[in-house]
Short mmCIF file of C-alpha atoms and ligand atoms in Angstrom, two decimals:
data_model
loop_
_atom_site.label_atom_id
_atom_site.label_comp_id
_atom_site.label_asym_id
_atom_site.label_seq_id
_atom_site.Cartn_x
_atom_site.Cartn_y
_atom_site.Cartn_z
CA MET A 1 15.96 29.11 4.52
CA THR A 2 15.76 30.18 0.88
CA GLU A 3 15.32 28.38 -2.40
CA SER A 4 19.06 28.70 -3.08
CA ASP A 5 19.52 26.28 -0.14
CA LEU A 6 18.00 23.44 -2.17
CA PRO A 7 19.77 20.21 -1.40
CA HIS A 8 21.36 18.32 -4.25
CA PRO A 9 18.88 15.96 -5.75
CA PRO A 10 19.54 12.33 -4.94
CA THR A 11 22.40 10.96 -6.98
CA ARG A 12 20.62 7.60 -7.26
CA ASP A 13 17.13 6.30 -7.39
CA LEU A 14 16.27 5.02 -3.92
CA CYS A 15 12.92 3.97 -5.27
CA GLY A 16 12.38 2.45 -8.76
CA THR A 17 8.57 2.86 -8.91
CA MET A 18 8.50 5.74 -11.41
CA LEU A 19 10.97 3.89 -13.62
CA VAL A 20 8.55 0.94 -13.68
CA HIS A 21 5.62 3.25 -14.19
CA ARG A 22 7.20 4.99 -17.26
CA ARG A 23 8.24 1.65 -18.70
CA LEU A 24 4.69 0.35 -18.46
CA LEU A 25 3.24 3.57 -19.91
CA ASN A 26 5.59 3.15 -22.90
CA GLU A 27 4.92 -0.56 -23.39
CA SER A 28 1.24 -0.98 -22.65
CA THR A 29 -1.91 0.70 -23.99
CA THR A 30 -3.93 -1.24 -21.53
CA TYR A 31 -1.87 0.21 -18.69
CA ARG A 32 -2.29 3.70 -20.14
CA SER A 33 -6.04 3.44 -20.34
CA ARG A 34 -6.35 1.81 -16.90
CA ARG A 35 -4.22 4.50 -15.39
CA ALA A 36 -6.47 7.17 -16.96
CA ALA A 37 -9.58 5.55 -15.43
CA ILE A 38 -7.86 5.21 -12.02
CA GLU A 39 -6.69 8.85 -12.19
CA ASN A 40 -10.19 9.97 -13.08
CA ARG A 41 -11.66 8.25 -10.06
CA ALA A 42 -8.97 9.61 -7.77
CA LEU A 43 -9.64 13.09 -9.03
CA GLN A 44 -13.36 12.72 -8.14
CA TYR A 45 -12.33 11.79 -4.57
CA GLU A 46 -9.83 14.63 -4.46
CA ARG A 47 -12.46 17.17 -5.61
CA GLY A 48 -15.13 15.89 -3.24
CA ARG A 49 -17.37 14.58 -6.02
CA ARG A 50 -17.12 11.21 -4.47
CA SER A 51 -16.54 10.32 -0.86
CA PRO A 52 -15.12 7.16 0.64
CA SER A 53 -17.83 4.65 1.46
CA ARG A 54 -15.49 2.95 3.87
CA THR A 55 -15.89 3.96 7.51
CA GLY A 56 -13.67 1.38 9.22
CA VAL A 57 -10.40 -0.52 8.93
CA VAL A 58 -9.53 -2.84 6.04
CA THR A 59 -7.12 -5.66 6.63
CA ILE A 60 -4.76 -6.61 3.70
CA PRO A 61 -3.42 -10.17 3.67
CA VAL A 62 0.32 -10.19 3.02
CA VAL A 63 2.63 -12.82 1.57
CA VAL A 64 6.41 -12.21 1.83
CA HIS A 65 8.61 -14.02 -0.64
CA VAL A 66 12.18 -14.10 0.68
CA VAL A 67 14.32 -14.65 -2.44
CA HIS A 68 17.79 -15.39 -1.19
CA ASN A 69 21.09 -16.60 -2.51
CA PRO A 70 22.34 -19.47 -0.32
CA ALA A 71 25.94 -18.16 -0.75
CA VAL A 72 24.88 -15.11 1.33
CA PRO A 73 22.92 -16.57 4.23
CA ALA A 74 21.99 -13.10 5.58
CA GLN A 75 19.64 -12.67 2.59
CA ASN A 76 17.44 -15.34 4.11
CA ILE A 77 16.10 -12.94 6.74
CA PRO A 78 14.57 -14.25 9.90
CA ASP A 79 10.84 -14.36 10.67
CA ASP A 80 11.30 -11.75 13.40
CA GLN A 81 12.50 -9.26 10.85
CA ILE A 82 9.38 -9.89 8.74
CA ARG A 83 7.16 -9.49 11.78
CA SER A 84 8.87 -6.24 12.68
CA GLN A 85 8.01 -4.86 9.29
CA ILE A 86 4.30 -5.73 9.59
CA GLU A 87 4.27 -3.94 13.02
CA VAL A 88 5.73 -0.76 11.42
CA LEU A 89 3.08 -0.90 8.68
CA ASN A 90 0.30 -1.28 11.17
CA ARG A 91 1.51 1.72 13.12
CA ASP A 92 2.20 3.93 10.08
CA PHE A 93 -1.09 3.28 8.18
CA ARG A 94 -3.07 3.88 11.37
CA ALA A 95 -1.12 7.05 12.44
CA ALA A 96 -0.17 5.15 15.53
CA ASN A 97 3.57 5.68 15.07
CA PRO A 98 5.08 7.29 18.13
CA ASP A 99 7.24 9.67 16.06
CA ARG A 100 4.16 11.40 14.66
CA ASP A 101 4.74 13.82 17.52
CA LYS A 102 7.56 15.25 15.48
CA VAL A 103 5.18 16.49 12.74
CA PRO A 104 5.47 20.33 12.71
CA GLU A 105 2.57 22.02 14.42
CA VAL A 106 1.28 23.55 11.21
CA TRP A 107 0.62 20.14 9.60
CA ARG A 108 -0.65 18.17 12.65
CA PRO A 109 -4.26 18.67 11.61
CA LEU A 110 -3.47 16.94 8.31
CA VAL A 111 -2.02 13.76 9.82
CA ALA A 112 -4.30 10.94 8.67
CA ASP A 113 -5.18 7.49 9.87
CA ALA A 114 -5.45 5.61 6.54
CA GLY A 115 -7.55 2.92 8.22
CA ILE A 116 -5.47 0.12 6.69
CA GLU A 117 -3.88 -2.81 8.50
CA PHE A 118 -1.79 -5.67 7.28
CA ARG A 119 -1.67 -9.29 8.42
CA MET A 120 0.43 -12.17 7.30
CA ALA A 121 -1.73 -14.53 5.18
CA SER A 122 -3.02 -17.50 7.14
CA LEU A 123 -4.32 -19.42 4.12
CA ASP A 124 -2.32 -20.07 0.98
CA PRO A 125 -3.90 -20.00 -2.56
CA ASP A 126 -4.89 -23.68 -2.06
CA GLY A 127 -6.65 -22.88 1.19
CA GLU A 128 -3.93 -24.54 3.24
CA PRO A 129 -2.67 -23.03 6.53
CA THR A 130 0.43 -20.85 6.08
CA ASP A 131 2.50 -18.30 7.99
CA GLY A 132 2.57 -16.13 4.88
CA ILE A 133 6.28 -16.50 4.33
CA VAL A 134 7.75 -18.20 1.25
CA ARG A 135 11.48 -18.82 1.10
CA VAL A 136 12.93 -19.33 -2.35
CA PRO A 137 16.70 -19.90 -3.06
CA THR A 138 18.09 -18.18 -6.16
CA ASP A 139 21.44 -18.22 -7.99
CA ARG A 140 21.10 -14.55 -8.79
CA THR A 141 23.54 -12.23 -6.93
CA SER A 142 21.09 -9.33 -7.06
CA PHE A 143 17.97 -8.06 -8.76
CA GLY A 144 16.96 -4.79 -10.46
CA PHE A 145 13.60 -3.13 -11.14
CA ASP A 146 12.90 -5.38 -14.20
CA ASP A 147 10.57 -7.62 -12.14
CA ALA A 148 12.78 -10.71 -12.53
CA VAL A 149 12.39 -11.35 -8.83
CA LYS A 150 8.65 -11.84 -9.42
CA ALA A 151 8.85 -15.04 -11.45
CA SER A 152 10.42 -18.43 -10.74
CA ALA A 153 11.44 -18.60 -14.43
CA THR A 154 13.80 -15.62 -13.93
CA GLY A 155 15.32 -16.70 -10.60
CA GLY A 156 12.61 -15.23 -8.41
CA ALA A 157 9.33 -16.37 -6.91
CA ASP A 158 5.96 -16.45 -8.55
CA PRO A 159 3.24 -14.26 -6.90
CA TRP A 160 0.25 -15.49 -5.07
CA PRO A 161 -3.01 -14.18 -6.58
CA THR A 162 -2.37 -10.45 -6.59
CA ASP A 163 -6.05 -9.49 -6.14
CA GLN A 164 -6.11 -11.51 -2.93
CA TYR A 165 -2.71 -10.87 -1.40
CA LEU A 166 -0.29 -7.97 -1.16
CA ASN A 167 2.86 -9.70 -2.53
CA ILE A 168 6.13 -8.46 -1.00
CA TRP A 169 9.35 -9.71 -2.46
CA VAL A 170 12.41 -9.31 -0.22
CA CYS A 171 15.77 -9.75 -1.88
CA GLN A 172 19.24 -8.23 -2.68
CA LEU A 173 18.66 -5.26 -4.97
CA GLY A 174 21.45 -3.63 -6.95
CA GLY A 175 22.09 -0.09 -8.07
CA GLY A 176 21.37 1.52 -4.76
CA LEU A 177 17.70 0.67 -5.01
CA LEU A 178 15.85 0.35 -1.67
CA GLY A 179 12.68 -0.87 -3.30
CA TYR A 180 9.99 -0.44 -5.99
CA ALA A 181 6.33 -0.92 -6.39
CA GLN A 182 3.87 -1.34 -9.21
CA PHE A 183 1.07 1.24 -9.33
CA PRO A 184 -2.45 -0.12 -9.50
CA GLY A 185 -3.54 -0.86 -13.06
CA GLY A 186 -0.45 -2.84 -14.06
CA PRO A 187 -0.10 -6.49 -15.08
CA PRO A 188 -1.38 -8.76 -12.35
CA GLN A 189 1.55 -11.17 -12.56
CA THR A 190 3.93 -8.42 -11.36
CA ASP A 191 1.64 -6.57 -8.97
CA GLY A 192 3.16 -5.96 -5.55
CA VAL A 193 6.31 -4.42 -4.02
CA VAL A 194 9.96 -5.36 -3.83
CA ILE A 195 12.13 -4.38 -0.90
CA LEU A 196 15.93 -4.60 -0.31
CA HIS A 197 16.40 -7.05 2.53
CA SER A 198 18.54 -4.63 4.50
CA ALA A 199 15.82 -1.94 4.25
CA PHE A 200 13.10 -4.27 5.45
CA GLY A 201 11.83 -4.31 9.01
CA THR A 202 13.66 -3.06 12.02
CA THR A 203 15.80 -6.01 13.08
CA GLY A 204 17.99 -8.76 11.46
CA THR A 205 19.79 -7.34 8.42
CA ALA A 206 18.02 -3.95 8.52
CA ALA A 207 20.74 -1.27 8.39
CA PRO A 208 20.71 2.48 9.15
CA PRO A 209 19.47 4.86 7.94
CA PHE A 210 16.78 2.63 6.44
CA ASP A 211 16.15 0.39 9.38
CA GLY A 212 12.82 1.90 10.41
CA GLY A 213 10.65 -0.16 8.06
CA ARG A 214 9.66 3.00 6.13
CA THR A 215 10.81 1.71 2.72
CA ALA A 216 7.83 -0.65 2.77
CA THR A 217 5.54 2.02 4.07
CA HIS A 218 6.64 4.20 1.08
CA GLU A 219 6.38 1.42 -1.50
CA ILE A 220 2.96 0.30 -0.27
CA GLY A 221 1.93 3.98 -0.53
CA HIS A 222 2.69 3.68 -4.27
CA TRP A 223 0.93 0.30 -4.41
CA LEU A 224 -2.13 2.23 -3.08
CA ASP A 225 -1.66 4.83 -5.85
CA LEU A 226 0.30 7.56 -4.07
CA TYR A 227 2.90 9.46 -6.05
CA HIS A 228 6.14 10.95 -4.77
CA ILE A 229 5.33 14.06 -2.86
CA TRP A 230 7.57 16.21 -5.14
CA GLY A 231 5.71 15.07 -8.33
CA ASP A 232 8.77 13.61 -10.14
CA ASP A 233 9.29 16.66 -12.22
CA ASP A 234 13.05 16.95 -11.52
CA GLY A 235 12.74 20.16 -9.61
CA ALA A 236 10.57 22.02 -12.19
CA CYS A 237 7.66 22.79 -9.76
CA SER A 238 5.36 22.04 -12.70
CA SER A 239 3.97 18.77 -11.50
CA ASP A 240 2.80 17.62 -8.14
CA ASP A 241 1.53 14.50 -6.47
CA LYS A 242 -2.11 15.20 -7.34
CA VAL A 243 -3.02 15.63 -3.71
CA ALA A 244 -3.97 19.15 -2.70
CA ASP A 245 -3.00 19.18 1.04
CA THR A 246 0.66 18.38 0.39
CA PRO A 247 2.64 21.54 -0.65
CA ASN A 248 4.08 21.65 -4.12
CA GLN A 249 7.76 20.77 -3.80
CA ALA A 250 10.64 20.91 -6.23
CA ASP A 251 12.58 17.73 -5.76
CA ALA A 252 13.21 14.86 -3.35
CA ASN A 253 14.63 15.57 0.03
CA THR A 254 17.15 13.16 1.41
CA GLY A 255 18.82 12.58 4.81
CA SER A 256 17.28 14.42 7.73
CA PRO A 257 16.40 17.97 6.62
CA ALA A 258 15.83 20.91 8.97
CA PHE A 259 12.36 22.48 9.06
CA PRO A 260 11.42 24.51 7.13
CA HIS A 261 12.90 23.76 3.74
CA VAL A 262 11.34 26.09 1.12
CA SER A 263 11.11 25.31 -2.60
CA CYS A 264 8.69 26.13 -5.44
CA GLY A 265 7.56 29.27 -3.50
CA ASN A 266 5.94 27.01 -0.92
CA GLY A 267 7.03 29.17 2.10
CA PRO A 268 6.76 29.80 4.89
CA HIS A 269 6.37 26.22 5.88
CA GLY A 270 8.09 24.73 2.75
CA ASP A 271 8.32 21.12 1.81
CA MET A 272 6.47 18.43 3.74
CA PHE A 273 9.63 16.37 3.71
CA MET A 274 8.54 14.36 6.71
CA ASN A 275 5.91 12.66 4.58
CA TYR A 276 6.38 8.97 3.81
CA MET A 277 6.33 9.71 0.11
CA ASP A 278 9.56 11.78 0.18
CA TYR A 279 13.14 10.24 0.13
CA VAL A 280 14.30 11.24 3.60
CA ASP A 281 15.77 8.75 6.11
CA ASP A 282 13.48 6.39 7.90
CA ASP A 283 13.65 8.33 11.21
CA ALA A 284 12.77 11.59 9.46
CA MET A 285 9.48 10.50 7.90
CA PHE A 286 6.30 10.04 9.92
CA MET A 287 3.06 11.03 8.18
CA PHE A 288 0.48 10.56 5.41
CA THR A 289 -2.06 13.37 4.96
CA ARG A 290 -5.82 13.32 4.75
CA GLY A 291 -5.59 13.99 1.03
CA GLN A 292 -3.31 10.98 0.58
CA ALA A 293 -5.63 8.76 2.66
CA ASN A 294 -8.42 9.95 0.45
CA ARG A 295 -6.49 8.90 -2.66
CA MET A 296 -5.72 5.54 -1.13
CA ASP A 297 -9.46 5.10 -0.53
CA ALA A 298 -10.18 5.89 -4.15
CA CYS A 299 -7.78 3.07 -5.02
CA LEU A 300 -9.20 0.61 -2.44
CA GLU A 301 -12.78 1.30 -3.45
CA GLY A 302 -11.89 1.13 -7.11
CA VAL A 303 -9.13 -0.84 -8.83
CA ARG A 304 -8.22 -2.70 -5.56
CA ALA A 305 -11.73 -3.33 -4.37
CA SER A 306 -11.02 -7.07 -4.30
CA PHE A 307 -9.25 -6.45 -1.00
CA LEU A 308 -12.51 -5.15 0.48
CA VAL A 309 -14.52 -8.14 -0.60
CA ALA A 310 -12.08 -11.03 -0.78
CA PRO A 311 -11.29 -12.48 2.63
CA GLY A 312 -10.01 -15.82 1.35
CA ALA A 313 -6.51 -15.34 2.50
CA LEU A 314 -7.20 -14.75 6.22
CA SER A 315 -8.76 -17.06 8.71
CA GLY A 316 -8.89 -17.52 12.42
CA PRO A 317 -8.98 -14.82 15.13
CA SER A 318 -7.27 -11.62 14.31
CA ARG A 319 -4.02 -11.06 16.07
CA PRO A 320 -3.52 -7.36 16.66
CA THR A 321 0.04 -6.16 17.03
CA ALA A 322 1.09 -5.89 20.61
CA GLY A 323 0.17 -2.57 22.07
CA GLU A 324 -1.81 -1.60 18.92
CA PRO A 325 -5.30 -1.03 20.34
CA SER A 326 -4.17 1.48 22.89
CA ALA A 327 -1.81 3.17 20.44
CA ARG A 328 -4.67 3.69 18.02
CA ASN A 329 -6.68 5.57 20.47
CA GLY A 330 -3.89 7.19 22.39
CA THR A 331 -2.96 9.85 19.92
CA ALA A 332 -3.62 13.51 20.48
CA PRO A 333 -7.21 14.41 19.75
CA GLY A 334 -7.98 16.45 16.72
CA THR A 335 -4.81 15.63 14.85
CA ALA A 336 -5.83 12.44 13.06
CA VAL A 337 -8.93 10.97 11.46
CA PRO A 338 -9.86 8.01 13.61
CA ARG A 339 -11.75 5.67 11.41
CA ALA A 340 -13.97 4.47 14.12
CA ALA A 341 -15.07 8.00 14.83
CA MET A 342 -15.88 8.93 11.23
CA PRO A 343 -19.56 9.70 10.46
CA GLY A 344 -21.84 7.17 8.79
CA PRO A 345 -22.67 3.57 9.51
CA SER A 346 -19.72 1.47 10.45
CA HIS A 347 -19.73 -2.08 9.23
CA TRP A 348 -16.13 -2.76 10.56
CA PRO A 349 -15.50 -3.77 14.11
CA ALA A 350 -14.15 -0.84 16.12
CA PRO A 351 -10.49 -1.23 16.84
CA ALA A 352 -11.12 -1.88 20.53
CA ALA A 353 -13.39 -4.79 19.60
CA ALA A 354 -10.84 -6.49 17.38
CA PRO A 355 -9.64 -9.35 19.60
CA GLY A 356 -11.79 -12.36 19.00
CA VAL A 357 -13.33 -11.10 15.86
CA THR A 358 -12.41 -13.25 12.92
CA GLY A 359 -10.70 -11.57 10.08
CA THR A 360 -12.93 -13.35 7.63
CA GLY A 361 -16.15 -12.40 9.38
CA ALA A 362 -15.13 -8.79 9.48
CA MET A 363 -14.26 -8.72 5.85
CA GLY A 364 -17.46 -10.44 4.77
CA THR A 365 -19.44 -7.79 6.53
CA THR A 366 -17.33 -5.16 4.90
CA ALA A 367 -18.37 -6.23 1.42
CA THR A 368 -22.10 -5.68 2.11
CA GLY A 369 -21.65 -2.41 3.89
CA ALA A 370 -19.11 -0.76 1.72
CA MET A 371 -20.49 -1.48 -1.70
CA GLY A 372 -24.21 -1.93 -1.25
CA THR A 373 -25.00 1.64 -2.14
CA THR A 374 -23.07 1.81 -5.41
CA ALA A 375 -23.65 -1.13 -7.68
CA THR A 376 -26.48 -3.23 -6.44
CA GLY A 377 -26.65 -5.70 -9.23
CA ALA A 378 -23.11 -6.86 -9.22
CA MET A 379 -22.97 -6.48 -5.47
CA GLY A 380 -25.49 -9.23 -4.80
CA THR A 381 -23.07 -11.72 -6.32
CA THR A 382 -19.95 -10.28 -4.71
CA ALA A 383 -21.49 -10.02 -1.31
CA THR A 384 -22.71 -13.60 -1.41
CA ALA A 385 -19.28 -14.82 -2.45
CA GLY A 386 -17.69 -12.74 0.23
CA ALA A 387 -19.93 -14.25 2.85
CA THR A 388 -19.40 -17.76 1.64
CA VAL A 389 -15.79 -18.00 0.86
CA PRO A 390 -14.31 -17.52 4.31
CA ALA A 391 -13.13 -20.72 5.84
CA GLN A 392 -15.21 -21.57 8.83
CA PRO A 393 -13.09 -23.04 11.58
CA GLY A 394 -14.05 -26.62 12.18
CA PRO A 395 -14.42 -28.33 15.55
CA ASP A 396 -10.69 -28.95 15.53
CA GLY A 397 -10.01 -25.25 14.93
CA HIS A 398 -8.75 -25.81 11.36
CA ALA A 399 -10.22 -24.42 8.19
CA GLY A 400 -13.28 -26.41 7.03
CA PRO A 401 -13.93 -26.59 3.30
CA ASP A 402 -11.35 -28.34 1.17
CA GLY A 403 -9.05 -26.37 -1.04
CA GLU A 404 -10.83 -27.24 -4.32
CA VAL A 405 -14.17 -25.89 -3.18
CA ARG A 406 -12.54 -22.79 -1.83
CA ARG A 407 -10.64 -22.23 -5.01
CA LEU A 408 -13.85 -22.47 -7.08
CA LEU A 409 -15.59 -20.06 -4.79
CA ARG A 410 -12.68 -17.73 -4.96
CA ASP A 411 -12.70 -17.84 -8.80
CA SER A 412 -16.38 -16.94 -8.77
CA GLU A 413 -15.75 -14.15 -6.41
CA ARG A 414 -12.93 -12.83 -8.58
CA LEU A 415 -15.16 -12.87 -11.65
CA ALA A 416 -17.87 -10.95 -9.71
CA THR A 417 -15.30 -8.43 -8.64
CA GLU A 418 -14.09 -7.91 -12.18
CA VAL A 419 -17.72 -7.32 -13.32
CA LEU A 420 -18.14 -4.83 -10.50
CA LYS A 421 -15.00 -2.98 -11.55
CA GLU A 422 -16.19 -2.84 -15.18
CA ILE A 423 -19.59 -1.49 -14.12
CA ARG A 424 -17.80 1.21 -12.10
CA THR A 425 -15.54 2.14 -15.03
CA VAL A 426 -18.52 2.50 -17.31
CA ILE A 427 -20.32 4.58 -14.67
CA ASP A 428 -17.22 6.75 -14.40
CA MET A 429 -17.17 7.27 -18.19
CA VAL A 430 -20.84 7.98 -18.84
CA GLY A 431 -21.80 9.59 -15.52
CA GLY A 432 -21.93 13.13 -16.86
CA ASP A 433 -19.79 14.06 -13.88
CA ARG A 434 -16.53 14.12 -15.72
CA PRO A 435 -14.21 16.58 -14.05
CA GLU A 436 -12.59 17.71 -17.24
CA ALA A 437 -15.89 18.04 -19.16
ZN1 ZN B 1 8.97 5.87 -4.41
#
């Protein structure tokens, strides 16, 4: 295949993330400066000047806001459809997806276990038990990428604290959009991802060719700071995704391309179009790379560090997805990066030990282990909060402390996290290790 065989670029934006990104860059100096700091940190990870401290799995609490128009009952998607999406995420971000076997031989060593899992929130922002699903009726017929779905004042649903929960809004989107995300560093009140209801999960209203749950995998990739694999340069080959182990690629691929597809002189193997950050159909994408996992780590240990130290949204015994533990360890050796096998002290429970380990306990331990070596002063506060905030199940099995106490503790924890972030930013700026110096 030659470069003249380039497919036509997509005639529509399947994903609105870059449109949001450019809008925020235009509107907000705060966003511009935060993005510069985030990019600087990611570059240090990319160039090996910093390494991930994390050696185990992080669990992200999820709240799904189903914003539906009662005139179209299908928009009020069933719980099963939501659960099917969480199962896909927990396979894809652990490289436990069965279709990873389709990755071309040449790229199998790059397939990465990102070490990230997702669980529906079990405590709401007031500390009350929840299933993590919020259903909100709207009179809107559809939404765009203008964030209206993210506020009750504009016909949507207000987020839960975005440093504690991954907020996912599921709704009718117009204009051919499958979804959009906000990159880290944006306004907290709009942080999260939005997914078209018929591109969400694998059952219910999910419709081919986007019924494999991969729209959310892609958008959460953005939420964890991944760019499109082609670098959004409209085929110019001049910009890439800032990850070295993904080949430079001209433009988005769509549908279900044949391997290899060469562009930007990236032969003989061509585009890594089977990457989650391309635009191909759900059943044609099945991998993140090690470089992408590294970039997600830079994000999780930087701007999204609250998810490593803030366990307030989860309580009770963890409930691994059916079949998950065996799938994690059942992949071909040497083709993934199993978190549990990575060098260094592990403060996370190994996957096989997950049942019976409380999510809150695991996360509290994480705070001490992951951060203790970097910013000791701020860490003392954060670690203490992290160990205190989790709801301890009472004799009746329900969460113990009342909502008010938990809220106060969480506020303290959030402040400590902010201080930690600022210290890290300053260290980044004055460290004498600036990549562009
Ligand atoms: Zn995208």
